[in-house]
Coordinates of C-alpha atoms in Angstrom, one line a residue:
M1 CA 77.7 120.3 87.0
H2 CA 76.1 122.3 89.9
R3 CA 75.2 119.2 91.9
Q4 CA 78.8 118.5 92.6
R5 CA 78.9 121.2 95.3
F6 CA 76.4 119.2 97.3
L7 CA 78.7 116.1 97.5
L8 CA 80.8 117.2 100.4
P9 CA 77.8 118.3 102.6
A10 CA 76.1 115.0 101.8
L11 CA 79.2 113.1 102.8
V12 CA 79.4 115.1 106.1
V13 CA 75.7 114.3 106.9
L14 CA 76.3 110.6 106.1
T15 CA 79.3 110.6 108.3
V16 CA 77.4 112.1 111.2
A17 CA 74.7 109.5 110.8
R18 CA 77.3 106.7 110.9
L19 CA 78.9 108.2 114.0
L20 CA 75.4 108.0 115.7
L21 CA 75.2 104.3 114.7
L22 CA 78.5 103.3 116.3
P23 CA 77.2 102.5 119.8
Q24 CA 74.1 100.7 118.5
S25 CA 75.7 97.2 118.3
T26 CA 78.1 95.4 120.6
L27 CA 81.7 94.8 119.6
S28 CA 82.5 91.9 117.4
E29 CA 85.1 89.3 118.4
V30 CA 87.6 90.9 116.1
E31 CA 87.0 94.3 117.6
Q32 CA 87.3 92.8 121.1
Q33 CA 90.7 91.3 120.3
V34 CA 91.9 94.6 118.8
L35 CA 90.8 96.4 122.0
T36 CA 92.6 93.8 124.1
H37 CA 95.8 94.4 122.1
A38 CA 95.3 98.2 122.3
R39 CA 95.3 97.9 126.1
E40 CA 98.7 96.1 126.1
G41 CA 102.0 97.8 126.6
H42 CA 103.4 96.9 123.1
L43 CA 101.4 97.9 120.0
L44 CA 103.2 95.9 117.3
W45 CA 102.3 92.7 115.5
H46 CA 99.8 90.2 117.0
E47 CA 97.9 87.1 115.9
G48 CA 96.7 87.9 112.4
L49 CA 97.0 91.6 113.0
G50 CA 99.4 94.4 112.3
P51 CA 100.0 97.3 114.7
L52 CA 98.0 100.0 112.9
L53 CA 94.6 98.9 113.9
P54 CA 95.5 98.7 117.7
W55 CA 97.3 102.1 117.4
L56 CA 94.1 103.8 116.1
V57 CA 91.9 102.1 118.7
K58 CA 94.4 103.1 121.4
V59 CA 94.1 106.7 120.4
S60 CA 90.3 106.7 120.0
T61 CA 89.6 104.9 123.3
F62 CA 92.0 107.2 125.2
V63 CA 89.7 110.1 124.1
F64 CA 86.3 108.5 124.0
G65 CA 86.5 105.5 126.4
E66 CA 86.5 101.8 125.7
G67 CA 82.9 101.5 124.6
A68 CA 81.7 100.8 121.0
F69 CA 81.9 104.5 120.1
G70 CA 85.4 104.8 121.3
V71 CA 86.7 101.7 119.5
R72 CA 85.0 102.5 116.2
F73 CA 85.4 106.3 116.2
F74 CA 87.9 106.4 113.3
A75 CA 85.8 104.1 111.1
P76 CA 83.3 106.7 109.7
L77 CA 86.1 109.2 109.3
L78 CA 88.2 106.7 107.3
M79 CA 85.2 106.1 105.0
L80 CA 84.7 109.8 104.6
G81 CA 88.3 110.3 103.6
A82 CA 88.2 107.3 101.3
G83 CA 85.1 108.5 99.5
W84 CA 86.4 112.0 99.0
L85 CA 89.8 110.7 97.7
L86 CA 88.0 108.4 95.4
W87 CA 85.9 111.2 94.0
M88 CA 89.0 113.4 93.3
L89 CA 90.9 110.4 91.8
V90 CA 88.1 109.4 89.4
R91 CA 87.5 113.1 88.5
G92 CA 91.2 113.3 87.5
L93 CA 91.2 110.0 85.6
F94 CA 87.8 110.6 83.8
D95 CA 85.5 113.5 84.5
A96 CA 83.3 115.0 87.3
T97 CA 80.1 113.1 86.2
T98 CA 81.9 109.7 86.4
A99 CA 83.4 110.7 89.8
A100 CA 80.0 111.6 91.2
W101 CA 78.6 108.1 90.1
A102 CA 81.7 106.4 91.6
L103 CA 81.2 108.2 94.9
L104 CA 77.5 107.3 95.0
V105 CA 78.1 103.6 94.3
F106 CA 81.0 103.5 96.8
Q107 CA 78.9 105.0 99.6
I108 CA 75.8 102.8 99.1
T109 CA 77.8 99.5 98.9
P110 CA 76.9 97.5 102.0
V111 CA 80.5 96.6 102.8
V112 CA 81.4 100.2 102.9
N113 CA 78.6 101.0 105.3
L114 CA 79.6 98.0 107.4
A115 CA 83.2 99.2 107.4
A116 CA 82.0 102.6 108.5
V117 CA 80.4 101.3 111.7
T118 CA 82.9 98.6 112.7
M119 CA 86.7 98.8 113.1
T120 CA 88.2 95.8 111.4
H121 CA 90.7 94.9 108.7
T122 CA 87.9 95.6 106.2
T123 CA 87.8 99.3 107.2
L124 CA 91.6 99.6 106.8
G125 CA 91.7 97.6 103.6
I126 CA 89.1 99.9 101.8
A127 CA 90.6 103.1 103.2
L128 CA 94.3 102.2 102.5
S129 CA 93.5 101.0 99.0
V130 CA 92.1 104.4 98.0
G131 CA 94.9 106.2 99.8
V132 CA 97.6 104.3 97.9
M133 CA 95.8 104.9 94.6
A134 CA 95.7 108.6 95.4
A135 CA 99.4 108.6 96.4
M136 CA 100.2 106.7 93.2
R137 CA 98.4 109.3 91.0
V138 CA 100.2 112.2 92.8
A139 CA 103.5 110.4 92.1
L140 CA 102.8 110.0 88.4
H141 CA 101.3 113.4 87.7
R142 CA 103.0 116.0 89.9
D143 CA 106.5 117.1 90.5
Y144 CA 107.9 118.3 93.8
R145 CA 111.4 119.2 95.0
Y146 CA 113.4 116.4 96.7
W147 CA 111.1 113.8 95.1
L148 CA 108.5 114.3 97.8
H149 CA 105.7 112.8 95.7
W150 CA 107.6 109.5 95.6
W151 CA 108.4 109.6 99.3
L152 CA 104.7 110.1 99.9
L153 CA 104.1 106.8 97.9
A154 CA 106.8 105.1 99.9
V155 CA 105.2 106.2 103.2
A156 CA 101.8 104.8 101.9
F157 CA 103.5 101.5 101.2
A158 CA 104.9 101.5 104.8
V159 CA 101.5 102.3 106.3
V160 CA 99.9 99.4 104.4
F161 CA 102.6 97.0 105.8
L162 CA 101.8 98.2 109.3
A163 CA 98.1 97.4 108.8
D164 CA 98.6 93.8 108.0
W165 CA 101.5 91.9 106.2
R166 CA 99.0 90.5 103.8
M167 CA 98.0 94.0 102.7
S168 CA 101.4 94.4 101.2
L169 CA 99.7 93.1 98.0
I170 CA 98.3 96.6 97.8
S171 CA 101.8 97.8 97.2
V172 CA 102.3 95.1 94.6
A173 CA 99.1 96.3 92.9
A174 CA 100.3 99.9 92.9
V175 CA 103.6 98.9 91.3
A176 CA 101.7 96.9 88.7
G177 CA 99.4 99.9 88.1
I178 CA 102.5 102.1 87.5
L179 CA 104.3 99.7 85.2
V180 CA 101.3 98.8 83.0
T181 CA 101.5 102.0 81.0
S182 CA 104.3 103.7 79.2
R183 CA 103.8 106.9 81.3
G184 CA 104.2 104.9 84.4
R185 CA 107.3 103.0 83.2
R186 CA 109.0 106.2 82.3
A187 CA 108.3 107.7 85.7
F188 CA 109.2 104.5 87.6
L189 CA 112.6 104.3 85.9
K190 CA 113.6 107.9 86.8
W191 CA 116.2 108.5 89.5
P192 CA 115.7 108.0 92.5
V193 CA 112.2 106.3 92.3
I194 CA 113.3 102.7 92.6
P195 CA 115.8 103.4 95.5
V196 CA 113.2 105.4 97.4
L197 CA 110.5 102.7 97.2
V198 CA 112.9 99.8 97.7
A199 CA 114.4 101.5 100.8
A200 CA 110.9 102.0 102.3
L201 CA 109.9 98.4 101.7
A202 CA 113.3 97.1 102.9
I203 CA 113.0 99.0 106.2
M204 CA 109.5 97.8 106.9
L205 CA 110.3 94.2 105.9
G206 CA 113.4 94.2 108.0
W207 CA 111.6 95.5 111.0
F208 CA 108.7 93.1 110.5
L209 CA 111.0 90.0 110.2
W210 CA 113.3 91.1 113.1
W211 CA 110.4 91.8 115.6
N212 CA 108.4 88.7 114.6
G213 CA 111.4 86.4 114.7
K214 CA 112.2 87.7 118.2
H215 CA 108.6 87.1 119.4
G216 CA 107.7 83.8 117.8
W217 CA 106.2 85.0 114.6
P218 CA 102.8 86.1 115.9
A219 CA 101.9 87.8 112.6
F220 CA 101.5 84.4 110.9
Q221 CA 99.2 83.0 113.6
E222 CA 95.5 83.2 112.9
M223 CA 93.4 85.3 115.2
S224 CA 91.6 83.0 117.6
V225 CA 87.8 83.1 117.8
T226 CA 85.5 81.1 120.0
A227 CA 82.9 80.4 117.3
P228 CA 84.1 81.0 113.8
N229 CA 81.3 81.1 111.1
P230 CA 80.8 77.8 109.1
W231 CA 82.1 77.9 105.5
W232 CA 78.5 78.2 104.1
Q233 CA 77.9 81.3 106.3
K234 CA 81.2 82.8 105.1
L235 CA 80.1 82.3 101.5
L236 CA 76.8 84.0 102.3
T237 CA 78.7 87.1 103.4
V238 CA 79.8 87.7 99.8
P239 CA 76.3 88.8 98.5
V240 CA 75.5 90.3 101.9
A241 CA 78.6 92.5 101.8
Y242 CA 78.4 93.6 98.2
S243 CA 74.7 93.2 97.2
P244 CA 74.1 90.5 94.5
L245 CA 73.2 92.9 91.7
L246 CA 76.1 95.2 92.5
L247 CA 78.5 92.3 92.8
A248 CA 77.5 91.2 89.3
A249 CA 77.8 94.8 88.0
L250 CA 81.3 95.1 89.5
G251 CA 82.4 91.8 87.9
W252 CA 80.9 92.9 84.6
A253 CA 82.8 96.2 84.7
L254 CA 86.1 94.4 85.6
V255 CA 85.8 92.0 82.6
R256 CA 84.1 94.3 80.1
S257 CA 86.6 97.2 80.6
A258 CA 89.5 94.9 79.9
M259 CA 88.2 93.9 76.4
P260 CA 89.1 97.0 74.3
R261 CA 92.6 97.0 72.8
P262 CA 94.5 99.1 73.5
M263 CA 93.0 100.1 76.8
T264 CA 93.2 103.7 77.8
Y265 CA 95.8 104.8 80.4
A266 CA 93.2 105.2 83.2
V267 CA 91.4 101.9 82.5
A268 CA 94.7 100.0 82.3
T269 CA 96.0 101.4 85.5
L270 CA 92.8 100.6 87.4
Q271 CA 92.7 97.1 85.9
A272 CA 96.3 96.4 86.9
Y273 CA 95.6 97.7 90.4
A274 CA 92.3 95.8 90.9
W275 CA 93.2 92.2 90.0
P276 CA 96.0 91.5 92.6
L277 CA 93.5 92.8 95.3
V278 CA 90.8 90.5 94.1
L279 CA 93.4 87.7 94.7
L280 CA 94.0 89.2 98.2
D281 CA 90.3 88.8 99.0
V282 CA 90.2 85.3 97.7
L283 CA 93.1 84.3 100.0
C284 CA 91.8 86.1 103.1
W285 CA 88.0 85.8 102.9
M286 CA 87.7 82.7 105.1
S287 CA 90.2 83.7 107.7
F288 CA 88.1 85.8 110.1
P289 CA 84.6 85.9 111.4
W290 CA 81.8 88.4 110.5
P291 CA 81.9 91.5 110.3
Y292 CA 85.4 91.2 108.8
A293 CA 84.2 90.8 105.2
G294 CA 87.6 90.3 103.5
M295 CA 90.1 93.1 102.9
S296 CA 87.7 94.6 100.2
A297 CA 90.7 96.6 98.8
W298 CA 89.6 95.8 95.3
L299 CA 86.3 97.6 95.7
A300 CA 87.6 101.2 95.0
P301 CA 89.2 100.5 91.5
A302 CA 86.2 98.2 90.6
V303 CA 83.8 101.0 91.5
A304 CA 85.8 103.5 89.4
L305 CA 85.6 101.1 86.4
L306 CA 81.9 100.5 87.0
A307 CA 81.2 104.2 87.1
H308 CA 83.2 104.8 83.9
M309 CA 81.4 101.9 82.1
S310 CA 78.0 102.9 83.2
V311 CA 78.5 106.5 81.9
N312 CA 80.1 105.5 78.6
Y313 CA 78.5 102.2 77.8
D314 CA 76.9 102.6 74.3
S315 CA 76.0 99.0 73.3
G316 CA 72.3 99.3 74.4
P317 CA 69.5 101.8 74.6
M318 CA 70.4 104.6 77.1
R319 CA 67.0 104.3 78.8
K320 CA 67.7 100.6 79.5
V321 CA 71.1 101.5 80.9
R322 CA 69.6 104.1 83.2
W323 CA 67.0 101.6 84.5
V324 CA 69.6 99.0 85.2
R325 CA 71.8 101.5 86.9
A326 CA 69.0 102.8 89.0
L327 CA 67.9 99.2 90.0
V328 CA 71.4 98.2 91.0
I329 CA 71.9 101.3 93.2
A330 CA 68.4 101.0 94.8
V331 CA 68.9 97.4 95.7
A332 CA 72.4 98.0 97.2
A333 CA 71.1 101.0 99.1
L334 CA 68.1 99.1 100.6
Q335 CA 70.4 96.2 101.5
S336 CA 72.8 98.7 103.3
L337 CA 69.8 100.0 105.3
W338 CA 68.7 96.5 106.2
L339 CA 72.2 95.5 107.1
M340 CA 72.6 98.5 109.4
G341 CA 69.3 97.6 111.0
G342 CA 70.7 94.2 112.1
G343 CA 67.9 92.1 110.7
L344 CA 69.8 90.6 107.9
Q345 CA 72.9 89.4 109.8
R346 CA 70.7 87.9 112.5
M347 CA 68.7 86.0 109.9
L348 CA 71.9 84.6 108.5
G349 CA 73.4 83.9 111.9
L350 CA 76.1 86.5 111.4
A351 CA 75.2 88.8 114.2
W352 CA 78.0 90.3 116.3

């Protein structure tokens, strides 16, 4: 497929456009608090916040200053890396055509565009979810000396814990994705896979409990905001962040792909990975103000399943499938443009 060679240049152009948009809006309350913590001497756990986000902001503001561009500098780069990793992952699980559709849907989803121009937990949740999936696939399909592929997955688990203790559910989802298939179980039970992963998690958990116990458990305190959004506004962020038609399509893909028995290796792995992360969003959605639109860590596996189903769905006329696919993508893309313009969030009272 000759069009595949245009994917990376298109991603680079999109990333440049996102970089240009970074200073166009003021910092949200979440970003302001992250910046405040980045200025402090210690960069460990804070109220509702792990150390990774302040670390990244500390580095970017040291180079680019403490304006909106400096605080958000890494956000477009994280979405660039997440998109490219998702394309490679889906190409390995399915094929290049499915991977191209997955990349397109991923990049036009409003929450991804929002995460690319703000620096919040949502940005980390999306990027780390794809990163752990990629590390999981490397661990299952490649073999290196000294078990480096499993050490890579262990490091990914540790980085997730540093982002936010609640994101440890990404590690749980990865283990579920490994264990759901016979290939994964055989790999998981080989020496020294379990000791490597358990050692990484034990070190991070021990450090987390020791430091937080010594400082009054700040990680379990909610991030304070002056004017949190009412519950009805928080519920409105669901269709705003994912686009109504695309959200319905993602839900359809998650349910429809689980029906065939037995499921293929790729579908079973993505299913096992996605559902714990859906639970993570349900638990965290109401905790923080806009533009923190949940962790959104479930989005990447759901997009992969949607791309696979849209390419291989044969229960209806192909022309109808194409029209539905085009409509979903067009609406999501237009909503992303509207969201980036600021009109939609102002209308809903979600401006930052």
